[in-house]
Coordinates of C-alpha atoms in Angstrom, one line a residue:
Chain A
M25 CA 35.7 80.8 124.8
I26 CA 37.4 82.0 121.8
L27 CA 41.0 82.5 121.0
Q28 CA 42.5 86.2 120.3
D29 CA 42.7 85.7 116.6
G30 CA 39.0 85.2 116.4
V31 CA 38.5 81.5 115.9
F32 CA 35.7 79.8 118.0
D33 CA 37.0 77.4 120.7
H34 CA 34.0 75.4 122.2
R35 CA 36.2 73.9 125.0
G36 CA 36.0 77.3 127.0
Y37 CA 32.3 77.3 126.5
T38 CA 30.2 77.2 129.8
E39 CA 26.6 78.2 130.6
K40 CA 28.0 80.8 132.9
S41 CA 30.3 82.4 130.1
L42 CA 27.3 82.4 127.8
S43 CA 25.0 84.2 130.1
R44 CA 27.9 86.6 130.7
M45 CA 28.2 87.4 127.2
V46 CA 24.3 87.6 126.7
K47 CA 24.6 90.2 129.5
A48 CA 27.4 92.1 128.0
K49 CA 25.6 91.9 124.7
A50 CA 22.5 93.4 126.1
K51 CA 24.6 96.1 127.9
A52 CA 26.4 96.9 124.7
D53 CA 23.0 97.2 122.8
R54 CA 21.7 99.6 125.6
A55 CA 24.8 101.6 125.2
A56 CA 24.7 101.9 121.5
A57 CA 20.8 102.8 121.8
R58 CA 21.8 105.5 124.1
Q59 CA 24.6 106.7 121.6
T60 CA 21.9 107.3 118.9
V61 CA 19.7 109.2 121.0
Q62 CA 22.3 111.5 123.0
P63 CA 24.5 113.2 120.4
P64 CA 21.8 115.3 119.1
L65 CA 20.6 116.2 122.7
V66 CA 24.2 116.9 123.7
A67 CA 25.0 118.7 120.4
A68 CA 21.6 120.9 121.1
M69 CA 23.1 121.7 124.7
V70 CA 26.5 122.7 123.4
V71 CA 25.5 124.7 120.2
S72 CA 23.5 127.3 122.1
A73 CA 23.9 129.7 119.1
P74 CA 20.6 130.6 117.1
V75 CA 19.7 128.3 114.2
D76 CA 19.8 131.2 111.7
E77 CA 23.4 131.8 112.5
P78 CA 25.7 132.9 109.5
S79 CA 27.3 129.8 107.7
P80 CA 30.9 130.4 109.0
D81 CA 29.9 128.9 112.5
V82 CA 28.8 125.7 110.7
G83 CA 32.2 124.4 110.3
P84 CA 33.3 124.4 114.0
A85 CA 30.0 122.8 115.0
E86 CA 30.6 120.0 112.7
S87 CA 34.1 119.7 113.9
Q88 CA 33.0 119.4 117.6
T89 CA 30.3 116.3 116.9
P90 CA 32.9 113.8 116.9
D91 CA 34.3 115.0 120.2
V92 CA 31.0 115.1 121.6
V93 CA 30.3 111.5 120.7
E94 CA 33.7 110.4 122.0
D95 CA 33.2 112.3 125.4
S96 CA 29.7 111.4 126.0
G97 CA 30.0 107.7 126.2
G98 CA 33.4 106.9 125.7
N99 CA 31.9 103.8 124.1
V100 CA 34.6 101.8 122.5
A101 CA 32.3 99.6 120.5
V102 CA 30.8 102.5 118.5
L103 CA 34.3 104.1 117.7
S104 CA 35.6 100.5 116.6
K105 CA 32.8 100.0 114.4
E106 CA 33.3 103.2 112.9
T107 CA 36.9 102.5 112.5
S108 CA 36.4 99.2 111.0
L109 CA 34.0 100.5 108.5
D110 CA 36.2 103.2 107.6
R111 CA 38.9 100.4 107.0
T112 CA 36.4 98.3 105.0
E113 CA 35.3 101.3 102.9
L114 CA 38.8 102.5 102.3
L115 CA 39.9 98.9 101.1
R116 CA 36.8 98.8 99.0
S117 CA 37.9 102.2 97.3
K118 CA 41.2 100.3 96.1
P119 CA 40.0 97.5 94.3
A120 CA 43.1 97.0 92.2
V121 CA 45.5 96.6 94.8
V122 CA 43.3 94.8 97.2
G123 CA 42.2 92.4 94.3
R124 CA 45.8 91.6 93.5
F125 CA 46.7 91.1 97.1
M126 CA 43.6 88.6 97.5
Q127 CA 44.4 86.8 94.2
L128 CA 48.1 86.2 95.3
I129 CA 47.7 85.6 99.0
V130 CA 44.6 83.6 99.6
P131 CA 45.7 80.5 97.5
I132 CA 48.9 80.7 99.1
L133 CA 47.2 80.8 102.6
I134 CA 45.4 77.7 101.8
D135 CA 48.6 75.9 100.7
V136 CA 50.2 77.2 103.8
Y137 CA 47.5 75.9 106.0
A138 CA 47.6 72.5 104.2
A139 CA 51.5 72.3 104.6
S140 CA 51.9 73.4 108.1
V141 CA 51.0 71.4 111.4
I142 CA 52.1 74.2 114.1
T143 CA 48.5 75.1 115.6
P144 CA 49.6 79.0 115.8
V145 CA 50.5 78.8 112.0
R146 CA 47.2 77.3 111.1
V147 CA 45.2 79.8 113.4
K148 CA 46.8 82.9 111.9
T149 CA 46.1 81.3 108.5
L150 CA 42.4 80.6 109.2
T151 CA 42.1 84.0 110.4
G152 CA 43.3 85.4 107.3
L153 CA 41.2 83.3 105.1
L154 CA 38.2 84.0 107.3
K155 CA 38.6 87.6 106.8
A156 CA 39.3 87.2 102.9
V157 CA 36.2 85.2 102.7
S158 CA 33.9 87.6 104.5
F159 CA 35.1 90.4 102.5
L160 CA 35.0 89.0 98.9
D161 CA 31.8 88.9 96.6
V162 CA 31.0 86.0 94.8
D163 CA 33.1 86.7 91.6
G164 CA 36.1 87.5 94.0
L165 CA 35.6 84.1 95.9
K166 CA 35.4 82.2 92.5
R167 CA 38.6 83.7 91.3
V168 CA 40.7 83.0 94.6
L169 CA 39.1 79.7 95.9
T170 CA 39.1 76.4 94.2
V171 CA 36.1 73.9 94.7
S172 CA 38.5 71.5 96.0
F173 CA 39.2 73.8 99.1
R174 CA 36.0 72.3 100.7
L175 CA 37.8 68.9 100.8
L176 CA 40.6 70.6 102.9
C177 CA 37.7 72.4 104.9
C178 CA 35.9 69.2 105.7
N179 CA 38.6 66.7 106.3
A180 CA 38.9 67.7 110.0
S181 CA 40.2 64.2 111.3
D182 CA 43.7 65.3 111.6
I183 CA 43.4 68.9 113.1
S184 CA 42.4 70.6 116.3
S185 CA 39.0 71.4 117.0
V186 CA 39.9 75.0 117.2
C187 CA 41.0 74.8 113.6
S188 CA 37.7 72.7 112.5
R189 CA 35.5 75.5 113.9
G190 CA 37.3 78.3 111.8
E191 CA 36.9 76.2 109.0
L192 CA 33.2 75.6 109.3
R193 CA 32.8 79.4 109.6
I194 CA 34.6 79.8 106.3
V195 CA 32.3 77.1 104.8
H196 CA 29.5 79.0 106.2
F197 CA 30.6 82.3 104.4
I198 CA 31.3 80.5 101.2
V199 CA 27.9 78.6 101.3
K200 CA 25.9 81.6 101.9
R201 CA 27.4 83.6 99.0
S202 CA 28.3 81.0 96.3
P203 CA 25.9 80.0 93.6
L204 CA 27.5 76.7 93.9
A205 CA 26.0 76.2 97.5
C206 CA 23.8 73.5 96.8
H207 CA 26.5 71.5 95.1
W208 CA 28.8 72.3 98.2
R209 CA 26.3 71.5 100.8
S210 CA 25.6 68.4 99.2
A211 CA 29.4 67.6 99.3
I212 CA 29.8 68.5 103.0
G213 CA 26.9 66.8 104.2
Chain B
M10 CA 62.8 116.3 115.3
I11 CA 61.8 113.0 114.1
R12 CA 60.3 114.2 110.9
S13 CA 63.7 116.1 109.9
V14 CA 66.1 113.0 110.4
W15 CA 63.6 110.6 109.0
P16 CA 64.9 111.3 105.6
I17 CA 68.2 110.4 106.6
I18 CA 67.2 107.2 108.3
R19 CA 65.3 106.2 105.3
N20 CA 68.3 106.6 103.0
C21 CA 70.4 104.7 105.4
L22 CA 68.2 101.7 104.7
A23 CA 69.6 101.5 101.2
Y24 CA 73.3 101.7 102.3
S25 CA 75.6 98.7 101.9
D26 CA 76.9 98.7 105.3
Q27 CA 75.4 95.8 107.1
R28 CA 75.9 97.6 110.7
L29 CA 74.4 100.8 109.4
V30 CA 71.5 99.4 107.8
E31 CA 70.8 97.3 111.2
F32 CA 70.8 100.4 113.3
A33 CA 68.6 102.3 110.7
C34 CA 66.1 99.3 110.9
L35 CA 66.0 99.5 114.7
C36 CA 65.4 103.3 114.5
V37 CA 62.3 102.5 112.3
I38 CA 61.1 99.7 114.5
R39 CA 61.4 101.6 117.7
V40 CA 59.7 104.8 116.2
I41 CA 56.8 102.6 115.0
D42 CA 56.5 100.8 118.5
S43 CA 56.5 104.1 120.2
Y44 CA 54.0 106.0 118.1
Y45 CA 51.3 103.4 117.2
R46 CA 49.6 104.0 120.5
A47 CA 50.5 107.5 121.2
S48 CA 50.0 109.3 117.9
T49 CA 48.5 107.7 114.9
E50 CA 48.7 110.8 113.0
N51 CA 52.3 111.1 113.2
L52 CA 52.8 107.6 112.5
E53 CA 50.8 107.9 109.1
S54 CA 53.1 110.9 108.2
L55 CA 56.4 108.9 109.0
V56 CA 55.4 105.5 107.5
D57 CA 54.5 106.5 104.0
V58 CA 54.9 104.7 100.6
D59 CA 58.6 105.9 100.4
L60 CA 59.7 104.1 103.8
I61 CA 57.7 101.0 102.8
R62 CA 59.5 100.7 99.7
A63 CA 62.8 101.1 101.4
V64 CA 62.0 98.5 104.0
N65 CA 60.6 96.4 101.0
Q66 CA 64.0 96.5 99.5
L67 CA 65.5 95.2 102.7
L68 CA 62.8 92.3 103.1
L69 CA 62.9 91.6 99.3
P70 CA 66.4 92.5 98.1
A71 CA 67.4 92.2 94.5
G72 CA 70.6 90.2 95.2
G73 CA 68.7 87.4 97.0
S74 CA 69.7 86.9 100.6
P75 CA 68.7 89.7 102.8
L76 CA 71.3 92.2 104.3
I77 CA 70.0 92.3 107.7
A78 CA 69.9 89.7 110.4
P79 CA 67.0 87.3 110.7
N80 CA 66.1 88.8 113.9
T81 CA 65.6 92.3 112.6
Y82 CA 64.1 90.8 109.5
T83 CA 61.3 89.5 112.0
L84 CA 61.2 92.7 114.0
L85 CA 60.5 94.6 110.7
L86 CA 57.7 92.2 109.7
R87 CA 56.2 92.8 113.3
A88 CA 56.7 96.5 112.9
L89 CA 54.8 96.6 109.6
A90 CA 52.1 94.6 110.9
T91 CA 51.9 96.7 114.0
S92 CA 51.6 100.1 111.8
A93 CA 49.0 98.3 109.6
R94 CA 46.9 97.5 112.5
A95 CA 46.9 101.0 113.8
S96 CA 45.8 102.9 110.9
P97 CA 43.9 102.0 107.7
K98 CA 46.0 104.7 105.7
I99 CA 49.3 102.6 106.4
T100 CA 47.5 99.3 105.4
V101 CA 46.7 101.1 101.9
A102 CA 50.1 102.5 101.7
L103 CA 51.6 98.9 102.5
L104 CA 49.3 97.5 99.5
E105 CA 50.3 100.3 97.2
A106 CA 54.1 99.6 97.8
D107 CA 53.7 95.9 96.6
I108 CA 54.3 94.4 100.2
V109 CA 52.3 91.3 98.6
D110 CA 55.2 90.6 96.6
T111 CA 57.4 90.4 99.6
L112 CA 54.8 88.4 101.7
Y113 CA 54.5 85.9 98.5
Q114 CA 58.2 85.4 98.4
I115 CA 58.4 84.9 102.3
L116 CA 55.5 82.1 102.2
T117 CA 56.4 80.2 99.2
G118 CA 60.2 81.0 98.6
V119 CA 59.5 82.3 94.9
L120 CA 58.3 85.6 93.4
P121 CA 54.8 86.0 92.1
S122 CA 54.2 85.6 88.1
T123 CA 54.2 88.7 86.4
H124 CA 51.5 87.8 84.0
E125 CA 47.9 87.4 85.5
S126 CA 46.4 84.0 84.6
S127 CA 43.3 82.9 86.8
E128 CA 43.3 79.5 85.4
E129 CA 46.6 78.8 87.1
Q130 CA 45.2 78.8 90.5
G131 CA 44.6 75.4 91.8
S132 CA 45.5 74.0 88.5
A133 CA 49.0 72.9 89.1
M134 CA 49.7 69.5 88.0
E135 CA 52.5 68.4 90.6
G136 CA 50.1 70.1 93.4
Q137 CA 47.5 68.5 95.5
G138 CA 44.9 70.9 94.0
L139 CA 44.2 72.4 97.2
G140 CA 44.4 76.3 96.8
G141 CA 47.3 77.8 94.9
G142 CA 48.8 77.3 91.5
L143 CA 52.3 76.6 93.1
A144 CA 53.0 72.9 94.2
D145 CA 52.3 72.5 97.9
M146 CA 55.8 70.8 98.1
T147 CA 57.4 74.1 97.4
V148 CA 55.5 75.6 100.0
M149 CA 56.2 72.9 102.3
E150 CA 60.0 72.9 101.7
N151 CA 60.0 76.8 101.9
L152 CA 58.2 76.7 105.4
A153 CA 60.4 74.1 106.8
H154 CA 63.7 76.2 106.0
R155 CA 62.1 79.7 107.0
P156 CA 62.5 80.6 110.6
K157 CA 59.2 79.8 112.4
D158 CA 59.0 83.3 113.9
Q159 CA 59.4 84.8 110.2
V160 CA 56.4 82.9 109.1
E161 CA 54.2 83.8 111.8
E162 CA 55.0 87.6 111.8
A163 CA 54.4 87.2 108.0
L164 CA 51.1 85.7 108.5
S165 CA 50.3 88.4 111.2
L166 CA 50.9 90.9 108.6
V167 CA 48.5 89.2 105.8
S168 CA 46.2 89.1 108.7
E169 CA 46.4 92.9 109.5
L170 CA 46.2 93.6 105.7
M171 CA 43.0 91.9 105.4
P172 CA 39.7 93.8 105.9
P173 CA 38.1 93.3 109.2
L174 CA 35.6 90.8 110.0
P175 CA 32.0 91.9 109.7
K176 CA 30.5 93.4 113.0
G177 CA 27.6 91.6 114.8
T178 CA 28.9 88.0 114.7
L179 CA 29.6 85.9 117.6
I180 CA 33.1 86.1 117.2
T181 CA 33.1 90.3 117.0
S182 CA 30.8 90.2 120.1
Y183 CA 33.0 88.2 121.9
L184 CA 36.2 90.2 120.9
H185 CA 34.2 93.3 122.1
F186 CA 33.1 91.7 125.4
H187 CA 36.7 91.0 126.1
N188 CA 38.2 94.2 124.8
L189 CA 40.3 92.2 122.3

């Protein structure tokens, strides 16, 4: 249904695959709910020491908690979510280098996208743009994107549907955040 | 053992002997390929800012043409993307070591301007006004002359350096469902 790089491809869409995805999502939600309930219980069983234990024992108990979470469910979703949160937080803590990276690379990604006709290159470019647009705030978007970018996004006549879906997601992100949303929406419509 | 010889390998990256540099690059690539799954902590200690700066000097040499073969160049880009995917700390180290200059040069053929001017973006008279300040023709010519693999690996590295997509969207649900 969707390519590995994260761009939606409607050609792989079927009712069966949709129902499978819904079931998987429900299962993941249940597992996540279990995860939120389980760690304190398991931790309570593992840490059998009395509550009014001296403070030096607090360190090891805290260091055990991630292992307990990892062992009890082995839920990849929770761990990967934490990892991606860590990554996002880490990048947000370095605004200077990340800002320079975005300011230099995003306009070039747009140019590379416009200049290339090879689908893998376009998909990779779109993936980068999608990540950048989902990360940046309104001011950051204003700095790196030009209004005429919407023309590129909406001109889907000469490109594959895979790319146009990615472009629509980018427009969706921009319209959600930009104060120029009404203007852009009228331009798109 | 690797940690003790690592400074020697890193120094070899700066030598002028092409053959020696090629082998040093292969060492770096193989270490990254073998450590990125097995031991991220070791990878983080090995792929530090010093190593990235040394690799950066190879990818973006002061003299112009790179000392290493195009195939090794591509493999180095892939190794950097792999290490960035493995660890957020390495991602930050890559950004701090000015890898963005190298990526900019690979994708456009020119170095980024030293002075910051936000007005330049998208306002180049000779361009089509799509995204960047550079003329689109410059980008197109550079892309045509670059090996396709290098462009793809550079874009993969850009994608790995970007922050992850937000969770809870249709795309990320799908990626989780298929363990991608």
